[in-house]
Coordinates of C-alpha atoms in Angstrom, one line a residue:
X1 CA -191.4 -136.0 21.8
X2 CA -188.3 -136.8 19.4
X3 CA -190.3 -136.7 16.9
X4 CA -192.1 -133.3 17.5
X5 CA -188.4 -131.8 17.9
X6 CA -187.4 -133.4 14.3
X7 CA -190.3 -132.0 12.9
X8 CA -190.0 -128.4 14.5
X9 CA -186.0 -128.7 13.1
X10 CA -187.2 -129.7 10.0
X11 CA -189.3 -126.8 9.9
X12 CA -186.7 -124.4 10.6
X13 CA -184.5 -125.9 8.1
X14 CA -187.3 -125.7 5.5
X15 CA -187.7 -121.4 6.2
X16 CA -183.9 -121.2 6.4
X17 CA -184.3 -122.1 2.9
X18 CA -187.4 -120.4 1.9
X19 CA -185.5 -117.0 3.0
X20 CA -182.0 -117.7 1.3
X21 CA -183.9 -118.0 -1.9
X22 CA -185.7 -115.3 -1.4
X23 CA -183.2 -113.1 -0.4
X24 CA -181.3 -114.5 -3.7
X25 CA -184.0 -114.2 -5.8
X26 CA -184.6 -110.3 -4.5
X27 CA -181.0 -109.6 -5.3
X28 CA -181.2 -110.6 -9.1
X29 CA -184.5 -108.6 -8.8
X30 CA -182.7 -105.4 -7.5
X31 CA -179.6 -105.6 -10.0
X32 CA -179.2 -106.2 -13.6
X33 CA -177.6 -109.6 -14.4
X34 CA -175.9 -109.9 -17.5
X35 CA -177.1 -111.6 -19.9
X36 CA -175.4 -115.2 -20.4
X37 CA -175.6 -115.3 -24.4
X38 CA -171.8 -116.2 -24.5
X39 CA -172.1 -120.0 -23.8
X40 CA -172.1 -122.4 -26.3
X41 CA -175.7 -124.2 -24.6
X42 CA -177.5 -126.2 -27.1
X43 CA -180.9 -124.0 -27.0
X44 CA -178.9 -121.3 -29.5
X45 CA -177.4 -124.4 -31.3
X46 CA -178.8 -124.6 -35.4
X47 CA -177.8 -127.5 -37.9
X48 CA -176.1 -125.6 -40.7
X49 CA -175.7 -122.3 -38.8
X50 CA -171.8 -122.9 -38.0
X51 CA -169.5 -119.6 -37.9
X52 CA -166.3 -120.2 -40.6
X53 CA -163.7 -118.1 -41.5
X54 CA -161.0 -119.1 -44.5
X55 CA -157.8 -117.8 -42.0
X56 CA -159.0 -118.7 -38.7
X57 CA -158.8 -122.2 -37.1
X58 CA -160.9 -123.0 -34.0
X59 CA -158.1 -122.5 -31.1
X60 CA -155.6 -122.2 -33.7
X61 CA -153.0 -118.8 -33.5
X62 CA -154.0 -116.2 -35.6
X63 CA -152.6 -116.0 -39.2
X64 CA -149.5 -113.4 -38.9
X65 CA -151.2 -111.4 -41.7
X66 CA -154.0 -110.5 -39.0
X67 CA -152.4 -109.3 -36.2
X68 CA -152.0 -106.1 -35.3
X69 CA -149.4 -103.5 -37.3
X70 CA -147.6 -103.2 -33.6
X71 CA -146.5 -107.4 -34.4
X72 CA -146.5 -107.0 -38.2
X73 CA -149.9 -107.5 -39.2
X74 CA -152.8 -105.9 -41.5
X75 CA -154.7 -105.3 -38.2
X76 CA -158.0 -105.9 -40.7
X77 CA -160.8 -108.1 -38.9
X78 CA -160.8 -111.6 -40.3
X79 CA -163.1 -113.0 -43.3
X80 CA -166.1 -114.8 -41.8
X81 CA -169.0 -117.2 -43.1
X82 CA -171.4 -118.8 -41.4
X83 CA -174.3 -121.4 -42.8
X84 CA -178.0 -121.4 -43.2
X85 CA -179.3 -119.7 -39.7
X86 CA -183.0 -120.7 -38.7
X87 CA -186.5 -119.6 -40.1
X88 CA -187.6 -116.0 -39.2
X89 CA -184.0 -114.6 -39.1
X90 CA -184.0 -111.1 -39.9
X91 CA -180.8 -109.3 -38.8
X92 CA -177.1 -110.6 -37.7
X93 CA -175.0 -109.2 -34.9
X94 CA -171.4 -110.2 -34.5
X95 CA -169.1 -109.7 -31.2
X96 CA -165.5 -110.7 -30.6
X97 CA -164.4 -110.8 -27.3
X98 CA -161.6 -111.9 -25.0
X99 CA -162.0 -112.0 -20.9
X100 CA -159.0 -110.8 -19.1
X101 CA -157.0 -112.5 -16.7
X102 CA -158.7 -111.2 -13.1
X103 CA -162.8 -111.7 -14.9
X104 CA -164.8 -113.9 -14.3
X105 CA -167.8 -114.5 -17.3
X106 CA -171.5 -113.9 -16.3
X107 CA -170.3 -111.3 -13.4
X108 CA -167.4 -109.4 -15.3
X109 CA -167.9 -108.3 -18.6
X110 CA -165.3 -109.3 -21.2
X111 CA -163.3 -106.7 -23.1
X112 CA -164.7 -106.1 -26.8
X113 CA -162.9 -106.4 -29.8
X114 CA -165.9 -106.2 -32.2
X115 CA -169.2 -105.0 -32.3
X116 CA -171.4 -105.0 -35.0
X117 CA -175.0 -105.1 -35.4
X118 CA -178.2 -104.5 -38.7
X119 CA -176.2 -107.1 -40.7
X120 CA -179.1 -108.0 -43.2
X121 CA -180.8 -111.1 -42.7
X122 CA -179.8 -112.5 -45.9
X123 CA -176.1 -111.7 -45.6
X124 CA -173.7 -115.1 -45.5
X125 CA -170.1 -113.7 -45.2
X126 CA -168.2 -110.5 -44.2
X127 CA -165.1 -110.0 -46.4
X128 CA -161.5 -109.5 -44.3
X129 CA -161.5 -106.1 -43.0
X130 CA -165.1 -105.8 -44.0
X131 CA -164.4 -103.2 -46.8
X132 CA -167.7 -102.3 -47.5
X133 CA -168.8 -101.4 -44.1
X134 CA -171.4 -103.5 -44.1
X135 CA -173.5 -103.0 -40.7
X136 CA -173.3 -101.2 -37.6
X137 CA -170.2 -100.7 -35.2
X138 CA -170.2 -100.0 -31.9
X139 CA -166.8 -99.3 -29.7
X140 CA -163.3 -100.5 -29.9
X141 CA -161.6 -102.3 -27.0
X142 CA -160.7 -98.7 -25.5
X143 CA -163.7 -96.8 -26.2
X144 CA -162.4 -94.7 -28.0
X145 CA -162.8 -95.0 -31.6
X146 CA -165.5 -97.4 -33.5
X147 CA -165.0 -100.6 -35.1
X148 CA -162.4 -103.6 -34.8
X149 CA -159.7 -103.8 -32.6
X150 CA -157.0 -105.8 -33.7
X151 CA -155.6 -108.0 -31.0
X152 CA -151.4 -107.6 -29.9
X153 CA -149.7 -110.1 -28.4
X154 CA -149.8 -109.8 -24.8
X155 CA -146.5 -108.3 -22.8
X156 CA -144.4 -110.7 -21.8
X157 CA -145.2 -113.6 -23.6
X158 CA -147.9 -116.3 -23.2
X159 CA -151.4 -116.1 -25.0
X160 CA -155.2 -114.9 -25.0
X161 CA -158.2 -116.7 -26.3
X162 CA -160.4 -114.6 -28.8
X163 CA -164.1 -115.6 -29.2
X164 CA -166.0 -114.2 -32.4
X165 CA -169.8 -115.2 -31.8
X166 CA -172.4 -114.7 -35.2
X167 CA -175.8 -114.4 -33.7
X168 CA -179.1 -115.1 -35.8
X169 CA -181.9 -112.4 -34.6
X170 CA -185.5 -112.3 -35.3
X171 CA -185.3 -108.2 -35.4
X172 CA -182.2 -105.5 -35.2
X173 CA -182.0 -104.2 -32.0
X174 CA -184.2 -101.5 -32.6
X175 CA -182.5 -99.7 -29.5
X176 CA -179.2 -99.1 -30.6
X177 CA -180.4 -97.2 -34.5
X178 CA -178.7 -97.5 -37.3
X179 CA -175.6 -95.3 -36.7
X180 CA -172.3 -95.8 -35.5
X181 CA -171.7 -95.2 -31.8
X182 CA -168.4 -94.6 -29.3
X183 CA -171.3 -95.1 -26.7
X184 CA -172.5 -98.9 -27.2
X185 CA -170.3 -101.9 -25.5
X186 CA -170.2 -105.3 -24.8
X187 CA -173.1 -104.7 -21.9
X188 CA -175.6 -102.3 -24.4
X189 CA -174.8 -104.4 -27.0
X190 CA -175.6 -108.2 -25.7
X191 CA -178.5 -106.1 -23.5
X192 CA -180.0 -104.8 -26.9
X193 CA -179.9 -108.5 -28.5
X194 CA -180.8 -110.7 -25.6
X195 CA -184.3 -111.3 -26.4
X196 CA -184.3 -111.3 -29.6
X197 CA -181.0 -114.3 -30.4
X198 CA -182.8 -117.1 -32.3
X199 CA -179.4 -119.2 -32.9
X200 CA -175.3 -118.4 -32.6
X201 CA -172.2 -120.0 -33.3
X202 CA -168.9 -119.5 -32.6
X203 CA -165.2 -119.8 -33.0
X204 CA -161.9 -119.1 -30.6
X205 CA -158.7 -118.4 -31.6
X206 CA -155.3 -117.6 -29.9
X207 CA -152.6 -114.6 -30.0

């Protein structure tokens, strides 16, 4: 008889289960979870594909000659290079972002500094302030203007942590065209790319 009762709790325990992961798995189903290309997981690692710049340390402050004019700066977004991405590569996307105090990453999104996409496949460096436009630009940090936001230093003292990611795609997002929008973010952005991301690399900095 003990043993029937183990078995019957055993049971119960087992669909207890079997419905918690279903009702888990029905609301991924129903929503739309973000997409976690911001972590540094060794499936998007490449030898050689590393993400450089010739001002910017990793978690170093940023040079004063990039901040933003409010604390003296150019405000220009910072020279990058990045290495030999892998075979197949045929576009580039780039996003800088920094995740606010009260976010949490994969259920907040972050607030975006930089978005650029349709950087040609065979392009190795963006120049500071990227003076020849090179690529497509999506939103400032306020949605209201396109292209880099420069970051301040925050009120009050202390500092953030800025994260530029380079990501290595087998195809533009085809999605988003080939024009400048107000209208794309961090979401519609790492939405368009998600499935196509064959390899990224990045770099923090502080302010």
């Amino acid at each position: 008889m003990f043993s029937i009762q183990k078995l019957m709790l055993g049971f119960t325990a087992l669909s207890l289960v079997s419905c918690m992961q279903l009702e888990t798995k029905n609301q991924v189903i129903s929503g739309t979870p973000m997409p976690d290309i911001n972590s540094t997981n060794s499936a998007n690692q490449f030898p050689g594909f590393k993400l450089t710049s010739s001002l910017l340390a990793e978690q170093q402050p940023l040079p004063d000659s990039l901040k933003c004019q409010r604390d003296g700066g150019s405000g220009q977004s910072p020279p990058l290079q990045w290495g030999e991405p892998p075979a197949g590569t045929q576009s580039f996307a780039i996003i800088m972002h920094h995740y606010p105090k009260d976010t949490v990453p994969g259920v907040n999104p972050p607030s975006h500094y930089w978005l650029v996409w349709n950087l040609p496949g065979d392009l190795r460096a963006l120049e500071q302030g990227n003076p020849q436009s090179i690529g497509t630009e999506g939103s400032d940090k306020d949605g209201k203007a396109i292209g880099y936001t420069p970051p301040c230093s925050p009120a009050g003292g202390g500092t953030h942590a800025y994260t530029i990611t380079v990501y290595a795609l087998s195809q533009p997002p085809a999605s988003l065209g080939d024009q400048d929008r107000l209208d794309v973010s961090w979401e519609s952005l790492t939405q368009a790319i998600s499935g196509s991301i064959l390899a990224s690399s990045q770099m923090t900095f502080i302010n």
